[in-house]
Coordinates of C-alpha atoms in Angstrom, one line a residue:
M290 CA 20.0 -117.5 -63.1
P291 CA 22.1 -119.0 -65.7
Y292 CA 25.1 -117.2 -66.7
L293 CA 26.0 -116.0 -70.3
R294 CA 29.5 -117.9 -71.7
G295 CA 31.8 -115.5 -73.6
V296 CA 35.0 -115.4 -75.3
S297 CA 37.6 -112.5 -75.8
S298 CA 39.1 -111.6 -79.3
I299 CA 42.6 -111.5 -77.0
G300 CA 42.7 -115.0 -78.4
C301 CA 42.6 -114.2 -81.8
P302 CA 44.0 -111.3 -82.3
D303 CA 45.0 -111.2 -86.6
Y304 CA 41.0 -112.1 -86.8
S305 CA 38.6 -110.0 -88.9
L306 CA 35.6 -109.3 -87.0
K307 CA 33.8 -111.6 -89.2
E308 CA 36.0 -114.4 -88.2
F309 CA 36.0 -113.5 -84.2
L310 CA 32.0 -113.6 -84.6
A311 CA 31.9 -116.5 -87.0
L312 CA 34.2 -118.8 -84.3
A313 CA 31.8 -117.6 -81.4
V314 CA 28.8 -118.5 -83.0
R315 CA 30.5 -121.9 -84.1
H316 CA 30.6 -122.9 -80.8
R317 CA 27.4 -121.6 -79.1
L318 CA 28.7 -118.8 -77.1
D319 CA 26.3 -116.1 -76.0
A320 CA 28.8 -113.3 -76.0
V321 CA 32.3 -111.8 -77.0
E322 CA 34.2 -109.0 -76.2
L323 CA 36.4 -106.7 -78.1
R324 CA 40.4 -106.2 -77.3
A325 CA 42.1 -106.9 -80.7
L326 CA 41.1 -107.2 -84.3
G327 CA 42.9 -107.6 -87.5
G328 CA 46.7 -107.3 -85.6
T329 CA 46.1 -104.2 -83.5
V330 CA 44.4 -102.9 -80.3
D331 CA 43.8 -99.7 -81.7
L332 CA 40.3 -100.9 -82.4
P333 CA 39.0 -97.7 -83.2
Q334 CA 41.5 -96.8 -85.8
H335 CA 40.8 -100.4 -87.2
F336 CA 37.0 -100.0 -87.0
A337 CA 37.2 -96.9 -89.2
S338 CA 39.6 -98.7 -91.5
A339 CA 37.2 -102.0 -91.9
F340 CA 33.6 -99.9 -91.5
G341 CA 34.2 -96.5 -92.7
S342 CA 31.6 -94.9 -89.9
P343 CA 30.0 -96.4 -86.6
A344 CA 26.9 -96.5 -88.2
V345 CA 27.9 -99.0 -91.0
F346 CA 29.6 -101.4 -87.8
A347 CA 26.4 -101.0 -85.8
A348 CA 24.3 -102.5 -88.5
R349 CA 27.1 -105.1 -89.0
L350 CA 26.9 -106.0 -85.3
R351 CA 22.9 -106.3 -85.4
E352 CA 23.3 -108.8 -88.4
A353 CA 25.2 -111.0 -85.9
A354 CA 24.0 -114.0 -84.2
V355 CA 26.5 -113.6 -80.8
K356 CA 26.6 -110.0 -79.3
V357 CA 29.1 -108.0 -78.4
V358 CA 28.8 -106.5 -74.7
T359 CA 31.9 -104.6 -74.1
F360 CA 35.3 -102.8 -75.8
N361 CA 38.2 -103.3 -73.6
T362 CA 40.2 -100.4 -73.8
G363 CA 43.6 -99.6 -72.5
L364 CA 42.8 -96.8 -70.2
H365 CA 44.5 -96.6 -66.5
L366 CA 42.3 -94.7 -63.8
I367 CA 45.3 -94.1 -62.2
D368 CA 48.4 -92.0 -63.6
P369 CA 47.1 -92.5 -67.2
A370 CA 50.4 -92.3 -69.7
P371 CA 49.6 -89.0 -71.8
G372 CA 47.0 -89.3 -74.3
E373 CA 45.6 -92.1 -72.8
R374 CA 42.3 -90.4 -71.8
E375 CA 42.0 -89.1 -75.6
K376 CA 42.5 -92.5 -77.2
F377 CA 39.9 -93.9 -75.0
L378 CA 37.3 -91.3 -76.1
E379 CA 37.7 -92.4 -79.5
F380 CA 36.0 -95.7 -78.8
L381 CA 32.8 -93.7 -77.6
P382 CA 31.3 -93.0 -81.0
W383 CA 31.4 -96.6 -81.9
A384 CA 30.1 -97.8 -78.7
E385 CA 27.5 -95.5 -78.2
K386 CA 26.1 -96.0 -82.1
A387 CA 26.4 -99.8 -82.0
G388 CA 24.6 -100.2 -78.2
I389 CA 27.9 -101.4 -76.5
R390 CA 27.0 -101.5 -72.8
W391 CA 30.5 -101.8 -71.0
L392 CA 34.0 -100.1 -71.7
R393 CA 36.7 -102.0 -69.8
V394 CA 39.6 -100.0 -68.3
F395 CA 42.4 -100.9 -65.6
D396 CA 42.7 -99.3 -62.3
G397 CA 46.5 -98.6 -63.2
G398 CA 47.7 -98.6 -59.3
K399 CA 50.5 -100.1 -57.6
T400 CA 50.3 -100.3 -53.7
A401 CA 46.2 -99.4 -53.9
D402 CA 47.3 -96.9 -51.0
A403 CA 44.5 -93.9 -50.2
G404 CA 46.3 -92.0 -52.5
E405 CA 46.0 -94.0 -55.7
M406 CA 42.0 -94.5 -54.5
E407 CA 41.9 -90.8 -54.2
R408 CA 43.2 -90.7 -57.7
A409 CA 40.8 -93.3 -59.0
A410 CA 37.8 -91.6 -57.7
E411 CA 38.9 -88.6 -59.2
A412 CA 39.1 -90.5 -62.8
A413 CA 36.0 -91.8 -61.7
D414 CA 34.3 -88.3 -61.6
W415 CA 35.9 -87.0 -64.8
W416 CA 34.2 -89.9 -66.6
Q417 CA 31.0 -89.4 -65.0
S418 CA 31.1 -85.5 -65.9
I419 CA 31.4 -85.8 -69.3
R420 CA 29.1 -89.2 -69.8
A421 CA 26.8 -87.2 -68.3
A422 CA 27.3 -83.9 -70.4
N423 CA 27.6 -86.2 -73.7
G424 CA 24.1 -88.3 -72.8
W425 CA 26.5 -91.4 -73.3
Q426 CA 24.9 -94.8 -72.4
A427 CA 28.5 -96.8 -72.4
D428 CA 30.0 -97.1 -69.0
L429 CA 33.6 -98.2 -67.3
M430 CA 34.0 -101.4 -65.7
I431 CA 37.4 -101.5 -63.9
E432 CA 39.5 -105.0 -64.2
T433 CA 40.5 -106.3 -60.9
H434 CA 44.3 -106.1 -62.8
D435 CA 47.0 -104.1 -61.2
S436 CA 46.8 -103.2 -57.6
L437 CA 43.3 -104.8 -57.0
F438 CA 44.1 -108.1 -56.3
T439 CA 43.1 -109.0 -53.1
I440 CA 39.6 -108.8 -51.5
D441 CA 40.9 -105.8 -49.2
A442 CA 42.2 -103.6 -52.0
I443 CA 39.3 -104.3 -53.8
R444 CA 36.6 -103.2 -50.8
R445 CA 38.7 -100.1 -50.5
F446 CA 38.2 -99.2 -54.1
M447 CA 34.5 -100.5 -53.6
Q448 CA 34.4 -97.8 -50.7
V449 CA 35.9 -94.7 -52.5
V450 CA 34.9 -94.9 -55.9
P451 CA 31.5 -96.0 -55.2
N452 CA 30.1 -95.5 -59.1
L453 CA 32.2 -98.1 -60.9
N454 CA 31.3 -101.5 -61.3
I455 CA 34.1 -104.5 -61.8
L456 CA 35.2 -106.6 -64.2
W457 CA 36.7 -109.4 -61.9
D458 CA 39.6 -111.3 -63.2
S459 CA 39.3 -114.6 -61.0
H460 CA 42.8 -115.8 -61.9
H461 CA 44.3 -112.8 -61.2
T462 CA 42.7 -112.9 -57.5
W463 CA 43.6 -116.5 -57.1
K464 CA 47.4 -116.8 -58.4
R465 CA 48.0 -113.3 -57.3
G466 CA 46.1 -112.6 -54.4
G467 CA 46.2 -116.4 -52.9
E468 CA 42.4 -116.8 -52.4
E469 CA 40.0 -118.9 -53.0
P470 CA 37.7 -117.9 -56.1
V471 CA 34.5 -118.5 -54.2
D472 CA 36.0 -116.3 -51.1
T473 CA 36.4 -113.2 -53.7
W474 CA 33.2 -113.6 -55.5
Q475 CA 31.1 -113.6 -52.4
A476 CA 33.2 -110.5 -50.9
I477 CA 32.7 -108.4 -54.3
K478 CA 29.9 -109.9 -56.3
S479 CA 27.7 -106.9 -55.3
R480 CA 29.5 -104.5 -58.0
V481 CA 30.7 -107.4 -60.8
V482 CA 28.8 -107.2 -63.7
H483 CA 31.8 -109.5 -66.2
I484 CA 34.2 -112.1 -65.1
H485 CA 37.6 -113.1 -66.9
V486 CA 38.4 -116.9 -66.2
K487 CA 41.0 -118.9 -67.3
D488 CA 43.7 -121.9 -66.2
S489 CA 47.0 -122.5 -65.3
I490 CA 49.9 -124.9 -63.2
S491 CA 52.5 -123.4 -60.8
R492 CA 55.4 -124.1 -63.1
P493 CA 57.1 -120.7 -64.2
G494 CA 56.8 -119.8 -67.4
A495 CA 58.4 -117.0 -69.8
N496 CA 56.3 -113.8 -68.2
H497 CA 54.8 -115.2 -65.1
P498 CA 55.8 -117.1 -62.2
Y499 CA 52.9 -119.9 -63.6
T500 CA 51.9 -121.3 -66.8
Y501 CA 48.7 -120.8 -69.0
V502 CA 47.1 -124.2 -69.8
P503 CA 44.0 -125.4 -71.6
P504 CA 40.7 -124.8 -69.7
G505 CA 40.3 -127.4 -67.6
T506 CA 43.7 -129.1 -67.4
G507 CA 45.2 -127.0 -64.8
E508 CA 44.7 -126.2 -60.9
F509 CA 41.9 -123.4 -61.0
P510 CA 39.4 -124.3 -59.4
M511 CA 36.7 -123.6 -61.7
A512 CA 34.2 -126.0 -60.0
S513 CA 33.9 -124.6 -57.1
L514 CA 33.3 -121.2 -58.6
R515 CA 30.9 -122.8 -61.6
T516 CA 28.6 -123.8 -59.3
R517 CA 28.2 -120.4 -56.9
L518 CA 28.2 -118.5 -60.2
Q519 CA 25.1 -120.6 -62.1
K520 CA 23.2 -119.7 -59.3
E521 CA 24.1 -116.0 -58.9
F522 CA 25.5 -114.5 -61.9
A523 CA 23.5 -113.6 -64.9
G524 CA 26.1 -111.8 -66.5
V525 CA 29.2 -112.7 -68.7
V526 CA 31.8 -115.3 -67.7
S527 CA 34.5 -115.0 -70.6
L528 CA 37.4 -117.0 -71.4
E529 CA 40.3 -114.9 -71.4
W530 CA 42.9 -116.7 -73.8
E531 CA 46.0 -114.5 -73.9
S532 CA 47.2 -115.4 -77.5
L533 CA 48.4 -111.8 -78.1
W534 CA 50.7 -111.6 -75.0
H535 CA 51.4 -115.6 -75.1
A536 CA 52.5 -116.5 -78.4
D537 CA 53.4 -120.2 -77.5
L538 CA 49.6 -120.7 -76.3
T539 CA 47.5 -123.3 -78.3
S540 CA 45.2 -121.7 -80.5
L541 CA 41.7 -120.0 -79.2
E542 CA 39.5 -122.7 -81.1
E543 CA 41.3 -125.4 -79.4
A544 CA 41.1 -123.9 -76.3
I545 CA 37.2 -123.6 -76.6
Q546 CA 37.1 -127.1 -77.8
T547 CA 38.9 -128.4 -74.6
A548 CA 36.8 -126.5 -72.0
A549 CA 34.0 -127.8 -73.8
R550 CA 35.1 -131.6 -73.4
Q551 CA 36.0 -130.7 -69.5
A552 CA 32.7 -129.1 -69.5
W553 CA 34.6 -126.9 -67.6
W554 CA 32.7 -123.3 -68.1

């Protein structure tokens, strides 16, 4: 079951949708995820300005030779900021009309303790209720991002919130959690529907105790993970090249080219 290769628009946040899709087609990618376009992460506002209506947006996507599989929203399940849920719901008309399967959200936690897990479950119940009431097809996937960076924390989440799937940030559990990716994968794979990959070296950078480097030139053990995923995963493995947050990175195009030369993912 070969997985699909993808990339996030976080790597080229100033691109238009047309430019981003063309980049993906140029590099023969299977799928893309949308986080930023036209210099903003407020995608519903950008879509309204660029396309006018969800119907026009959906028509453009049907013409594309690569599939948009997710909108990466900024919603935090645990303790969202005022107005976050309302901003998140603005994605739904666009997702539904275009047939977007997944809406990425963050856990938003700090400790992954029982109280946070209870609040995550309450948020999941809110979503399932409003989703059912509206007959929406799109669903949430929660990224292993804030407090969900170890097998134990993710398992607690899976037990308390059994009705949400997972976007696994494999670099996060490896670098911050100190876990071998193949071990994390084995423990959580039953709920994983999408995977982020990136590479780094153990040299402190401006924002982290490590530095991102072009795929295949760092320390992330991609080869062993790739072997497992090629046998066990049919979803999207997406390069998350975080140019939006790290201005010193090379272009997304160069990152994809380096990954191709290295046969990295």
